[in-house]
Coordinates of C-alpha atoms in Angstrom, one line a residue:
Chain A
X23 CA 66.9 62.5 -75.6
X24 CA 66.1 65.3 -73.2
X25 CA 65.1 64.3 -69.7
X26 CA 61.4 64.2 -68.9
X27 CA 59.8 64.6 -65.5
X28 CA 57.8 61.4 -65.1
X29 CA 55.7 59.6 -62.6
X30 CA 57.0 56.0 -62.0
X31 CA 53.9 54.7 -63.8
X32 CA 54.5 56.8 -66.9
X33 CA 58.2 55.9 -67.0
X34 CA 57.3 52.2 -66.7
X35 CA 54.9 52.6 -69.6
X36 CA 57.4 54.4 -71.8
X37 CA 60.1 51.9 -70.9
X38 CA 57.8 49.1 -72.2
X39 CA 57.3 51.0 -75.5
X40 CA 61.0 51.6 -75.8
X41 CA 61.6 47.9 -75.2
X42 CA 59.5 47.2 -78.3
X43 CA 56.3 46.1 -76.4
X44 CA 53.3 46.7 -78.6
X45 CA 50.7 44.7 -76.6
X46 CA 49.2 45.6 -73.3
X47 CA 46.3 43.8 -71.6
X48 CA 45.1 44.9 -68.2
X49 CA 42.5 46.1 -65.8
X50 CA 42.5 49.3 -63.8
X51 CA 43.4 49.4 -60.1
X52 CA 44.9 52.2 -57.9
X53 CA 47.8 53.0 -57.5
X54 CA 49.0 51.9 -61.0
X55 CA 46.2 53.3 -63.2
X56 CA 48.6 55.6 -64.9
X57 CA 50.4 52.6 -66.5
X58 CA 47.3 51.4 -68.5
X59 CA 46.3 55.0 -69.1
X60 CA 49.8 55.7 -70.5
X61 CA 49.7 52.6 -72.6
X62 CA 46.2 53.4 -73.9
X63 CA 47.5 56.8 -75.1
X64 CA 50.9 55.6 -76.3
X65 CA 50.5 52.2 -78.0
X66 CA 48.3 53.4 -80.9
X67 CA 51.1 55.9 -81.7
X68 CA 53.6 53.0 -82.3
X69 CA 51.2 50.7 -84.0
X70 CA 50.4 48.7 -80.9
X71 CA 47.3 47.5 -79.2
X72 CA 45.8 48.3 -75.8
X73 CA 43.0 46.1 -74.5
X74 CA 41.2 46.8 -71.2
X75 CA 40.2 43.3 -70.2
X76 CA 37.0 42.5 -68.3
X77 CA 39.0 41.4 -65.2
X78 CA 42.6 40.7 -64.2
X79 CA 41.8 37.0 -64.7
X80 CA 41.0 37.7 -68.3
X81 CA 44.1 40.0 -68.7
X82 CA 46.4 37.3 -67.5
X83 CA 45.0 34.9 -70.0
X84 CA 45.2 37.5 -72.7
X85 CA 48.9 38.0 -72.1
X86 CA 49.3 34.2 -72.1
X87 CA 47.7 34.0 -75.5
X88 CA 49.5 37.0 -77.0
X89 CA 52.9 35.9 -75.6
X90 CA 52.5 32.6 -77.6
X91 CA 52.9 34.7 -80.7
X92 CA 56.4 35.8 -79.7
X93 CA 55.5 39.5 -79.5
X94 CA 56.6 41.4 -76.4
X95 CA 53.7 41.4 -74.0
X96 CA 53.1 43.4 -70.9
X97 CA 50.5 43.8 -68.1
X98 CA 50.5 45.7 -64.9
X99 CA 48.3 45.7 -61.8
X100 CA 48.4 46.3 -58.0
X101 CA 48.2 43.7 -55.3
X102 CA 44.6 42.4 -55.4
X103 CA 44.7 42.4 -59.2
X104 CA 48.0 40.5 -59.2
X105 CA 46.4 37.9 -57.0
X106 CA 43.7 37.4 -59.6
X107 CA 46.4 37.0 -62.3
X108 CA 48.2 34.1 -60.5
X109 CA 46.4 31.4 -62.5
X110 CA 47.5 32.9 -65.8
X111 CA 51.1 33.5 -64.5
X112 CA 51.4 29.9 -63.5
X113 CA 50.2 28.7 -66.9
X114 CA 52.6 31.2 -68.6
X115 CA 55.5 29.9 -66.6
X116 CA 54.5 26.3 -67.3
X117 CA 54.2 27.1 -71.0
X118 CA 57.6 28.8 -71.0
X119 CA 56.4 32.1 -72.4
X120 CA 58.0 35.5 -71.9
X121 CA 55.8 38.2 -70.4
X122 CA 56.5 41.2 -68.2
X123 CA 54.2 41.8 -65.2
X124 CA 54.5 45.0 -63.1
X125 CA 53.1 45.0 -59.6
X126 CA 52.7 48.4 -57.9
X127 CA 52.0 47.1 -54.4
X128 CA 49.3 48.6 -52.2
X129 CA 48.5 47.5 -48.7
X130 CA 46.6 44.3 -48.1
X131 CA 45.4 41.6 -47.5
X132 CA 42.1 41.6 -49.3
X133 CA 41.2 44.9 -50.8
X134 CA 43.4 46.6 -48.1
X135 CA 44.0 50.2 -49.0
X136 CA 45.5 52.2 -51.8
X137 CA 48.7 53.4 -50.1
X138 CA 52.2 52.0 -50.5
X139 CA 53.2 48.6 -49.2
X140 CA 55.7 45.8 -49.7
X141 CA 53.6 43.0 -48.5
X142 CA 53.5 41.0 -51.8
X143 CA 57.2 39.9 -51.4
X144 CA 56.2 36.3 -50.6
X145 CA 53.7 36.2 -53.5
X146 CA 56.3 37.6 -56.0
X147 CA 59.3 35.6 -54.9
X148 CA 57.9 32.3 -53.6
X149 CA 55.3 31.8 -56.3
X150 CA 51.8 33.2 -56.0
X151 CA 50.4 30.6 -58.3
X152 CA 50.5 26.8 -58.1
X153 CA 53.3 24.5 -59.2
X154 CA 57.1 24.5 -59.3
X155 CA 57.8 27.8 -60.9
X156 CA 59.7 31.0 -60.2
X157 CA 59.4 34.6 -61.4
X158 CA 62.5 36.6 -61.9
X159 CA 61.7 39.6 -59.7
X160 CA 63.3 43.1 -60.0
X161 CA 62.8 45.8 -57.5
X162 CA 63.6 49.4 -58.4
X163 CA 64.3 52.2 -55.9
X164 CA 63.9 55.2 -58.2
X165 CA 61.8 56.2 -61.2
X166 CA 64.9 56.0 -63.5
X167 CA 65.8 52.5 -62.2
X168 CA 62.1 51.5 -62.8
X169 CA 62.4 52.6 -66.4
X170 CA 65.8 50.7 -66.8
X171 CA 64.6 47.5 -65.1
X172 CA 61.4 47.3 -67.1
X173 CA 63.5 47.4 -70.3
X174 CA 65.8 44.7 -68.9
X175 CA 62.7 42.7 -67.8
X176 CA 61.7 42.2 -71.5
X177 CA 65.1 40.9 -72.4
X178 CA 65.3 38.6 -69.4
X179 CA 61.8 37.3 -70.1
X180 CA 62.7 36.5 -73.7
X181 CA 66.0 35.0 -72.8
X182 CA 64.6 32.7 -70.1
X183 CA 61.1 32.3 -71.7
X184 CA 59.7 33.0 -68.3
X185 CA 57.5 35.7 -66.7
X186 CA 59.5 38.5 -65.2
X187 CA 58.0 40.7 -62.5
X188 CA 59.0 44.3 -61.7
X189 CA 57.9 44.8 -58.1
X190 CA 57.5 48.4 -57.0
X191 CA 55.7 49.9 -54.0
X192 CA 53.0 52.5 -54.5
X193 CA 55.4 55.3 -54.1
X194 CA 57.5 54.1 -57.1
X195 CA 54.4 54.3 -59.2
X196 CA 53.2 57.7 -58.0
X197 CA 56.3 59.8 -57.4
X198 CA 57.9 62.0 -60.1
X199 CA 61.6 62.1 -61.0
X200 CA 63.6 63.1 -64.0
X201 CA 64.1 60.2 -66.4
X202 CA 66.3 59.6 -69.4
X203 CA 65.9 57.0 -72.1
X204 CA 69.0 56.1 -74.0
X205 CA 68.6 56.4 -77.8
X206 CA 70.6 53.2 -78.6
X207 CA 69.9 50.7 -75.9
X208 CA 71.8 47.4 -76.0
X209 CA 69.7 44.4 -74.7
X210 CA 71.0 43.0 -71.4
X211 CA 70.9 39.4 -72.8
X212 CA 71.5 37.8 -76.2
X213 CA 68.1 37.4 -77.9
X214 CA 67.9 34.4 -80.2
X215 CA 65.0 34.2 -82.8
X216 CA 61.8 33.0 -81.3
X217 CA 61.6 29.7 -83.2
X218 CA 59.1 28.4 -80.6
X219 CA 56.4 31.0 -81.3
X220 CA 53.0 29.9 -82.6
X221 CA 52.9 32.2 -85.6
X222 CA 51.4 29.8 -88.2
X223 CA 53.9 27.5 -90.0
X224 CA 52.1 27.0 -93.3
X225 CA 53.4 23.5 -93.4
X226 CA 57.0 24.6 -93.7
X227 CA 58.1 23.4 -90.2
X228 CA 56.7 21.2 -87.4
X229 CA 53.8 22.8 -85.5
X230 CA 54.7 24.8 -82.4
X231 CA 52.4 24.1 -79.6
X232 CA 52.0 26.3 -76.5
X233 CA 51.0 24.0 -73.6
X234 CA 51.2 23.5 -69.9
X235 CA 49.3 20.1 -69.7
X236 CA 51.5 17.0 -69.4
X237 CA 49.5 14.0 -68.4
X238 CA 52.4 11.6 -68.6
X239 CA 54.1 11.9 -65.2
X240 CA 57.6 11.1 -66.6
X241 CA 57.2 13.8 -69.2
X242 CA 55.9 16.3 -66.6
X243 CA 58.8 15.5 -64.3
X244 CA 61.3 16.1 -67.1
X245 CA 59.5 19.4 -67.8
X246 CA 59.7 20.4 -64.1
X247 CA 63.4 19.6 -64.1
X248 CA 63.9 21.6 -67.3
X249 CA 62.3 24.6 -65.6
X250 CA 64.4 24.1 -62.5
X251 CA 67.5 24.2 -64.6
X252 CA 66.4 27.6 -65.9
X253 CA 65.9 28.9 -62.3
X254 CA 69.3 27.6 -61.4
X255 CA 70.7 29.6 -64.3
X256 CA 69.0 32.7 -63.0
X257 CA 70.4 32.1 -59.6
X258 CA 73.9 31.8 -61.1
X259 CA 73.7 34.6 -63.6
X260 CA 71.1 37.2 -62.7
X261 CA 71.7 38.3 -59.1
X262 CA 71.7 42.0 -58.8
X263 CA 72.3 44.0 -55.6
X264 CA 74.1 47.2 -54.5
X265 CA 75.2 48.8 -51.3
X266 CA 75.5 52.2 -49.7
X267 CA 78.0 53.3 -47.2
X268 CA 79.9 50.0 -47.1
X269 CA 83.1 51.8 -48.0
X270 CA 83.5 52.7 -44.3
X271 CA 83.4 50.5 -41.2
X272 CA 79.9 49.8 -40.0
X273 CA 78.4 48.3 -36.9
X274 CA 74.9 47.9 -38.3
X275 CA 73.9 46.7 -41.8
X276 CA 70.5 47.7 -43.0
X277 CA 68.8 45.5 -45.6
X278 CA 66.0 47.1 -47.6
X279 CA 64.7 47.2 -51.1
X280 CA 62.6 49.7 -53.2
X281 CA 61.8 53.2 -51.9
X282 CA 62.3 52.0 -48.4
X283 CA 66.0 51.6 -49.2
X284 CA 65.9 55.3 -50.3
X285 CA 64.5 56.3 -46.9
X286 CA 67.3 54.2 -45.3
X287 CA 70.0 55.9 -47.4
X288 CA 68.7 59.3 -46.2
X289 CA 68.9 58.0 -42.6
X290 CA 72.5 56.8 -43.3
X291 CA 73.5 60.3 -44.4
X292 CA 72.2 61.6 -41.1
X293 CA 73.9 58.8 -39.1
X294 CA 77.2 59.5 -40.8
X295 CA 77.0 63.2 -39.7
X296 CA 76.6 61.8 -36.2
X297 CA 79.6 59.6 -36.6
X298 CA 77.5 56.4 -36.5
X299 CA 78.9 53.5 -38.6
X300 CA 76.0 52.0 -40.5
X301 CA 75.5 50.8 -44.1
X302 CA 72.8 49.6 -46.5
X303 CA 72.6 46.4 -48.5
X304 CA 69.9 46.6 -51.3
X305 CA 68.8 43.6 -53.2
X306 CA 67.7 44.6 -56.8
X307 CA 66.7 41.1 -57.7
X308 CA 64.4 39.6 -55.1
X309 CA 64.4 36.3 -56.9
X310 CA 67.2 35.3 -57.3
X311 CA 68.0 36.7 -53.8
X312 CA 71.6 37.9 -53.3
X313 CA 72.3 35.4 -50.4
X314 CA 76.1 35.2 -50.8
X315 CA 76.5 38.9 -51.3
X316 CA 74.4 39.7 -48.3
X317 CA 76.3 37.2 -46.1
X318 CA 79.6 38.8 -47.1
X319 CA 78.4 42.3 -46.3
X320 CA 76.8 41.2 -43.0
X321 CA 80.1 39.6 -41.9
X322 CA 81.5 43.1 -41.5
X323 CA 78.7 44.2 -39.2
X324 CA 77.8 43.3 -35.6
X325 CA 74.0 43.2 -36.4
X326 CA 71.6 43.4 -39.3
X327 CA 68.4 45.5 -39.4
X328 CA 65.8 44.6 -42.0
X329 CA 63.4 47.4 -42.9
X330 CA 60.2 46.7 -44.9
X331 CA 56.7 48.0 -45.5
X332 CA 55.2 44.8 -44.2
X333 CA 55.1 42.7 -41.0
X334 CA 58.3 41.0 -42.2
X335 CA 58.6 39.0 -45.4
X336 CA 62.1 39.6 -47.0
X337 CA 63.5 39.0 -43.5
X338 CA 63.0 35.3 -44.1
X339 CA 65.5 35.4 -47.0
X340 CA 67.8 37.5 -44.8
X341 CA 67.7 34.7 -42.2
X342 CA 68.5 32.1 -44.9
X343 CA 71.4 34.3 -46.0
X344 CA 72.9 34.7 -42.6
X345 CA 72.1 31.3 -41.2
X346 CA 72.2 32.6 -37.6
X347 CA 75.6 34.2 -38.0
X348 CA 74.3 37.7 -37.0
X349 CA 71.4 39.0 -34.9
X350 CA 68.6 40.2 -37.1
X351 CA 66.4 43.1 -36.1
X352 CA 63.2 44.3 -37.9
X353 CA 61.6 47.7 -38.5
X354 CA 58.3 47.6 -40.4
X355 CA 55.2 49.7 -41.1
X356 CA 52.0 48.4 -42.6
X357 CA 48.7 49.6 -43.9
X358 CA 50.1 52.2 -46.2
X359 CA 52.0 54.0 -43.4
X360 CA 55.6 55.0 -44.4
X361 CA 58.8 54.7 -42.6
X362 CA 60.6 58.0 -41.9
X363 CA 64.4 58.4 -42.0
X364 CA 64.2 59.4 -38.4
X365 CA 62.5 56.1 -37.4
X366 CA 65.3 54.2 -39.2
X367 CA 68.1 56.3 -37.4
X368 CA 66.4 55.7 -34.1
X369 CA 66.2 52.0 -34.6
X370 CA 69.9 51.8 -35.8
X371 CA 70.9 53.6 -32.6
X372 CA 68.7 51.3 -30.5
X373 CA 70.4 48.2 -32.1
X374 CA 73.8 49.7 -31.3
X375 CA 72.7 50.2 -27.7
X376 CA 72.0 46.5 -27.3
X377 CA 68.4 46.1 -28.3
X378 CA 67.6 42.4 -28.2
X379 CA 67.2 40.9 -31.7
X380 CA 63.9 40.1 -33.3
X381 CA 62.5 36.8 -32.1
X382 CA 60.4 35.2 -34.8
X383 CA 58.3 32.1 -34.6
X384 CA 57.6 30.0 -37.7
Chain B
X1 CA 36.3 79.9 -75.9
X2 CA 37.0 83.4 -75.0
X3 CA 38.8 84.6 -71.9
X4 CA 36.5 85.9 -69.2
X5 CA 38.2 89.3 -69.0
X6 CA 40.7 91.2 -71.1
X7 CA 44.4 91.1 -70.3
X8 CA 44.5 94.7 -69.0
X9 CA 42.0 93.8 -66.3
X10 CA 44.0 90.9 -65.1
X11 CA 47.5 92.1 -64.3
X12 CA 47.4 90.4 -60.9
X13 CA 45.5 87.2 -61.7
X14 CA 47.0 85.3 -58.8
X15 CA 45.4 87.8 -56.4
X16 CA 41.9 87.1 -57.6
X17 CA 39.5 86.2 -54.8
X18 CA 39.1 82.7 -56.2
X19 CA 41.9 81.0 -58.1
X20 CA 41.3 77.6 -59.8
X21 CA 44.3 75.6 -60.8
X22 CA 44.0 73.0 -63.6
X23 CA 46.5 71.1 -65.8
X24 CA 48.2 67.8 -66.6
X25 CA 48.6 65.6 -63.6
X26 CA 52.0 66.3 -62.1
X27 CA 52.2 69.8 -63.6
X28 CA 52.5 71.4 -60.1
X29 CA 49.0 72.5 -59.3
X30 CA 49.1 71.3 -55.7
X31 CA 52.5 72.7 -55.1
X32 CA 51.5 76.1 -56.4
X33 CA 48.2 76.0 -54.5
X34 CA 49.9 75.3 -51.2
X35 CA 52.6 77.9 -51.8
X36 CA 50.0 80.6 -52.7
X37 CA 48.0 79.6 -49.7
X38 CA 50.9 79.9 -47.3
X39 CA 51.9 83.2 -48.9
X40 CA 48.5 84.8 -48.6
X41 CA 48.2 83.5 -45.0
X42 CA 51.5 85.0 -44.1
X43 CA 50.1 88.3 -45.3
X44 CA 47.3 87.9 -42.7
X45 CA 44.5 86.8 -45.1
X46 CA 41.8 84.3 -44.5
X47 CA 42.6 81.5 -46.9
X48 CA 40.8 78.3 -47.9
X49 CA 42.4 75.5 -50.0
X50 CA 39.9 73.2 -51.8
X51 CA 41.3 69.8 -52.7
X52 CA 39.1 68.9 -55.6
X53 CA 41.4 66.1 -56.8
X54 CA 39.3 63.0 -57.2
X55 CA 41.5 61.1 -59.5
X56 CA 45.0 60.9 -58.0
X57 CA 45.5 58.8 -54.9
X58 CA 48.8 60.3 -53.6
X59 CA 50.4 63.7 -53.2
X60 CA 47.2 65.7 -52.8
X61 CA 46.7 68.9 -50.8
X62 CA 44.7 67.0 -48.2
X63 CA 47.9 65.3 -47.2
X64 CA 49.2 68.6 -46.0
X65 CA 46.2 68.8 -43.5
X66 CA 48.3 69.2 -40.4
X67 CA 50.6 71.7 -42.1
X68 CA 47.6 73.8 -43.3
X69 CA 45.9 73.6 -39.9
X70 CA 49.1 74.7 -38.1
X71 CA 49.1 77.8 -40.3
X72 CA 45.4 78.5 -39.8
X73 CA 44.4 77.7 -43.4
X74 CA 41.1 76.0 -44.0
X75 CA 41.3 72.8 -45.9
X76 CA 38.2 71.6 -47.8
X77 CA 38.7 67.9 -48.5
X78 CA 37.1 64.6 -47.5
X79 CA 38.0 63.6 -43.9
X80 CA 38.5 60.4 -42.0
X81 CA 39.0 57.3 -44.1
X82 CA 37.5 59.0 -47.1
X83 CA 40.6 61.3 -47.2
X84 CA 42.4 58.3 -48.7
X85 CA 39.7 57.2 -51.1
X86 CA 39.9 57.5 -54.8
X87 CA 36.2 58.3 -55.0
X88 CA 34.5 61.2 -56.6
X89 CA 33.6 63.0 -53.3
X90 CA 32.7 66.7 -53.7
X91 CA 31.8 68.3 -50.5
X92 CA 28.9 70.9 -50.3
X93 CA 31.4 73.4 -48.9
X94 CA 33.0 73.7 -52.4
X95 CA 29.9 75.1 -54.0
X96 CA 29.4 77.5 -51.0
X97 CA 32.9 78.8 -51.3
X98 CA 32.6 79.3 -55.0
X99 CA 29.4 81.3 -54.7
X100 CA 29.9 83.3 -51.6
X101 CA 33.7 83.3 -51.1
X102 CA 35.1 83.6 -47.6
X103 CA 38.4 85.2 -47.8
X104 CA 40.7 83.9 -50.5
X105 CA 39.9 80.6 -52.1
X106 CA 42.4 78.3 -53.9
X107 CA 41.0 75.3 -55.8
X108 CA 43.4 72.5 -56.6
X109 CA 41.7 70.5 -59.3
X110 CA 42.6 66.9 -60.3
X111 CA 44.9 66.4 -63.3
X112 CA 44.0 66.2 -67.0
X113 CA 40.5 66.5 -68.5
X114 CA 39.3 63.6 -66.3
X115 CA 40.3 65.4 -63.2
X116 CA 38.6 68.6 -64.5
X117 CA 35.3 66.8 -64.7
X118 CA 34.9 67.3 -60.9
X119 CA 35.2 71.1 -61.5
X120 CA 32.6 70.7 -64.3
X121 CA 30.1 69.5 -61.7
X122 CA 30.4 72.7 -59.8
X123 CA 31.3 75.2 -62.6
X124 CA 27.7 76.7 -62.5
X125 CA 28.6 78.0 -59.1
X126 CA 31.7 79.9 -60.3
X127 CA 31.4 83.7 -60.0
X128 CA 33.4 84.5 -63.2
X129 CA 34.0 88.2 -62.2
X130 CA 35.8 87.1 -59.0
X131 CA 37.6 83.9 -60.4
X132 CA 40.7 83.1 -62.3
X133 CA 40.9 79.7 -63.9
X134 CA 44.6 79.1 -64.5
X135 CA 46.3 76.2 -66.3
X136 CA 49.7 75.1 -64.9
X137 CA 52.1 73.9 -67.6
X138 CA 55.3 71.9 -67.2
X139 CA 56.7 71.1 -70.6
X140 CA 59.1 68.5 -69.1
X141 CA 56.1 66.3 -68.5
X142 CA 54.8 63.7 -71.0
X143 CA 51.7 64.5 -73.0
X144 CA 52.3 68.3 -72.7
X145 CA 55.8 68.5 -74.3
X146 CA 54.8 70.9 -77.2
X147 CA 52.6 73.9 -77.7
X148 CA 50.2 71.8 -79.7
X149 CA 49.8 69.1 -77.0
X150 CA 49.4 71.8 -74.3
X151 CA 46.7 73.6 -76.3
X152 CA 44.9 70.3 -76.9
X153 CA 45.1 69.5 -73.2
X154 CA 43.8 72.9 -72.2
X155 CA 40.9 72.7 -74.7
X156 CA 39.9 69.3 -73.3
X157 CA 40.2 70.5 -69.8
X158 CA 37.9 73.5 -70.6
X159 CA 35.3 71.2 -72.1
X160 CA 35.4 68.9 -69.0
X161 CA 35.4 71.8 -66.6
X162 CA 32.8 73.7 -68.5
X163 CA 34.9 76.8 -67.9
X164 CA 37.3 78.7 -70.1
X165 CA 40.9 79.0 -68.9
X166 CA 41.9 82.6 -68.2
X167 CA 45.6 82.4 -67.9
X168 CA 48.8 80.3 -68.0
X169 CA 51.3 79.6 -65.2
X170 CA 54.6 78.4 -66.6
X171 CA 56.0 75.8 -64.3
X172 CA 58.6 73.9 -66.4
X173 CA 61.1 72.1 -64.1
X174 CA 63.0 68.8 -63.6
X175 CA 62.8 68.9 -59.7
X176 CA 66.4 68.7 -58.4
X177 CA 67.8 68.8 -61.9
X178 CA 66.2 72.1 -62.8
X179 CA 68.5 74.7 -64.4
X180 CA 67.6 78.3 -65.3
X181 CA 67.7 77.2 -69.0
X182 CA 65.0 74.5 -68.3
X183 CA 62.8 77.2 -66.8
X184 CA 63.4 79.7 -69.6
X185 CA 62.9 77.2 -72.4
X186 CA 59.6 76.2 -70.7
X187 CA 58.6 79.9 -70.3
X188 CA 59.1 80.6 -74.0
X189 CA 56.9 77.6 -74.9
X190 CA 54.3 78.6 -72.2
X191 CA 54.3 82.1 -73.7
X192 CA 53.6 80.7 -77.2
X193 CA 50.9 78.5 -75.7
X194 CA 49.3 81.5 -74.0
X195 CA 49.4 83.3 -77.3
X196 CA 47.6 80.4 -79.1
X197 CA 45.0 80.3 -76.3
X198 CA 44.7 84.1 -76.3
X199 CA 45.1 84.4 -72.6
X200 CA 47.9 86.1 -70.6
X201 CA 51.0 84.4 -69.2
X202 CA 50.2 85.1 -65.5
X203 CA 53.4 83.9 -63.8
X204 CA 56.6 81.9 -64.1
X205 CA 57.1 79.6 -61.2
X206 CA 60.5 78.5 -60.0
X207 CA 61.9 77.0 -56.8
X208 CA 64.2 79.2 -54.6
X209 CA 67.7 78.4 -56.0
X210 CA 66.6 78.6 -59.7
X211 CA 64.5 81.7 -58.9
X212 CA 67.5 83.4 -57.5
X213 CA 69.5 82.6 -60.7
X214 CA 66.7 84.1 -62.7
X215 CA 66.3 87.2 -60.6
X216 CA 68.4 89.4 -63.0
X217 CA 66.7 88.2 -66.2
X218 CA 64.0 90.2 -68.0
X219 CA 61.0 87.9 -67.9
X220 CA 57.7 88.4 -69.7
X221 CA 55.7 87.9 -66.5
X222 CA 56.1 88.0 -62.7
X223 CA 58.3 85.3 -61.1
X224 CA 56.4 83.1 -58.5
X225 CA 59.1 81.8 -56.1
X226 CA 58.1 78.4 -54.8
X227 CA 59.3 76.4 -51.8
X228 CA 59.0 72.7 -52.6
X229 CA 56.6 71.2 -50.1
X230 CA 55.5 68.0 -51.9
X231 CA 58.3 65.4 -51.4
X232 CA 58.7 61.7 -50.9
X233 CA 59.8 60.8 -47.4
X234 CA 63.5 60.3 -48.3
X235 CA 64.1 63.8 -49.7
X236 CA 65.5 66.9 -48.1
X237 CA 68.3 67.5 -45.7
X238 CA 67.9 66.7 -42.0
X239 CA 67.5 70.4 -41.3
X240 CA 64.7 70.8 -43.9
X241 CA 63.0 67.8 -42.5
X242 CA 63.0 69.2 -39.0
X243 CA 62.0 72.8 -39.7
X244 CA 60.3 72.7 -43.0
X245 CA 57.0 71.2 -43.8
X246 CA 57.7 67.7 -44.9
X247 CA 54.8 66.9 -47.0
X248 CA 54.5 63.2 -47.5
X249 CA 51.7 60.6 -47.8
X250 CA 50.9 60.1 -44.2

């Protein structure tokens, strides 16, 4: 298939269609409106259904209901809208249903602004809703990777019967890049038949019930431990990360995800020209976080620099990974302000010159 | 709808006193508007850029505010915190410029029929004898991949804008992966589309490197050589970022 020039939002929509998703429920919010717009245009062409819900709360309950049928179900929103969806997402995780949720992050808290941000890292990776549950969280750094990860997200959701979130900043949603969809895509996980789906049994098999209510504490504890076992499997089998410039010696290791990592890679090209040894470690899965891989990469550096469009959220996972073994520095912008490659280079050089490491309380 | 003028009268459509650019979102309207503005300004003309995009939150002409100011180009767009709003704000200066002109005026309209609705709200002020209403087409974009889809998009834009399109700018590209063949294939489709719309093919746009590769080819219309200004913050070489206009969100 010839390459298309697509906005991230359009590529995410087409990726869902290519993954066999025929059901979208959502509510508009900037900067991800092009996803529902694309789905509204595209789903009728493939025999699917697009529903604009009356709110994100309703949308999250619509995907909950639809996922119970075993169909591939999708919603997207941006930060404030994702907050509203947390109730539904918790119920979906509790009921062990596969859905894909895309969050194109804008600056918060509250209504915040409409420009790019990465300040929903905690919400995505530590559970925005209540209860012991986890989302598998994938973070693309390009439009092509967004398209690929959304398709993988449907396979992972089905395999684990758990919600999967694709977490992009506003720039991923709005920027355009060439995108290719493979004609014959192989699912990234084996996909057994959905014998659990509530499709109507006609008396031929025991009734399938979709439920997150367990009043007997012993039963609920067993359920919690069953979910925990799934998250342990994700931690064992689904970690994804990559690095840039680690093939040469480096003094400073940058840790960044999403488009911020793209900015950092540009800075690294500049630094290499200047003979400065620095490299980038990029988590692709934010849950499970690549703790061991990061620790190994950081051991070759004298210091680590975390770069985020937030006041510092992923940095807490970096601290867990390094367990005090390396000084950790932080560079962040907020409010929709972006980080330039020059700002990254400047901070790397400051770290090399002996800048004291970030002191964090709490 | 019929074109406003016959093709013979419009050999140099891009040089009309008022040029309105419409098209699918992401087709290249803002890029072409900024390039034309800088080009006219370099020729010593008085230039106004009107950012009429009320639908897309990022990558709008207003984000080149500093760049345009540095070149002495007037930007007509919401200011202050409203510059970042996704609200249908149409400044009174838009109507004034359309009616009375003031040097050369370039109108960058929001994408798709929904974006053209903002133009529809001021189309009664358009002086048709002094105005070209051009559609920018990139056939590598979704929703305008074929002649049929492009014609359908143009007709819907015309209805929303309450203004007939008077010409086509061919702007098929794949950003850094553009080849001369990509441009030429798109140009052939744009020519067919222009034929179906019964308006002229006004120009073929191409970025510097591709444009140089096309220089020797016989083209059915003038080549508009573009410098890419609209970029995410990680693109471009260090040299480009230092000397060129890095046009990003902030």
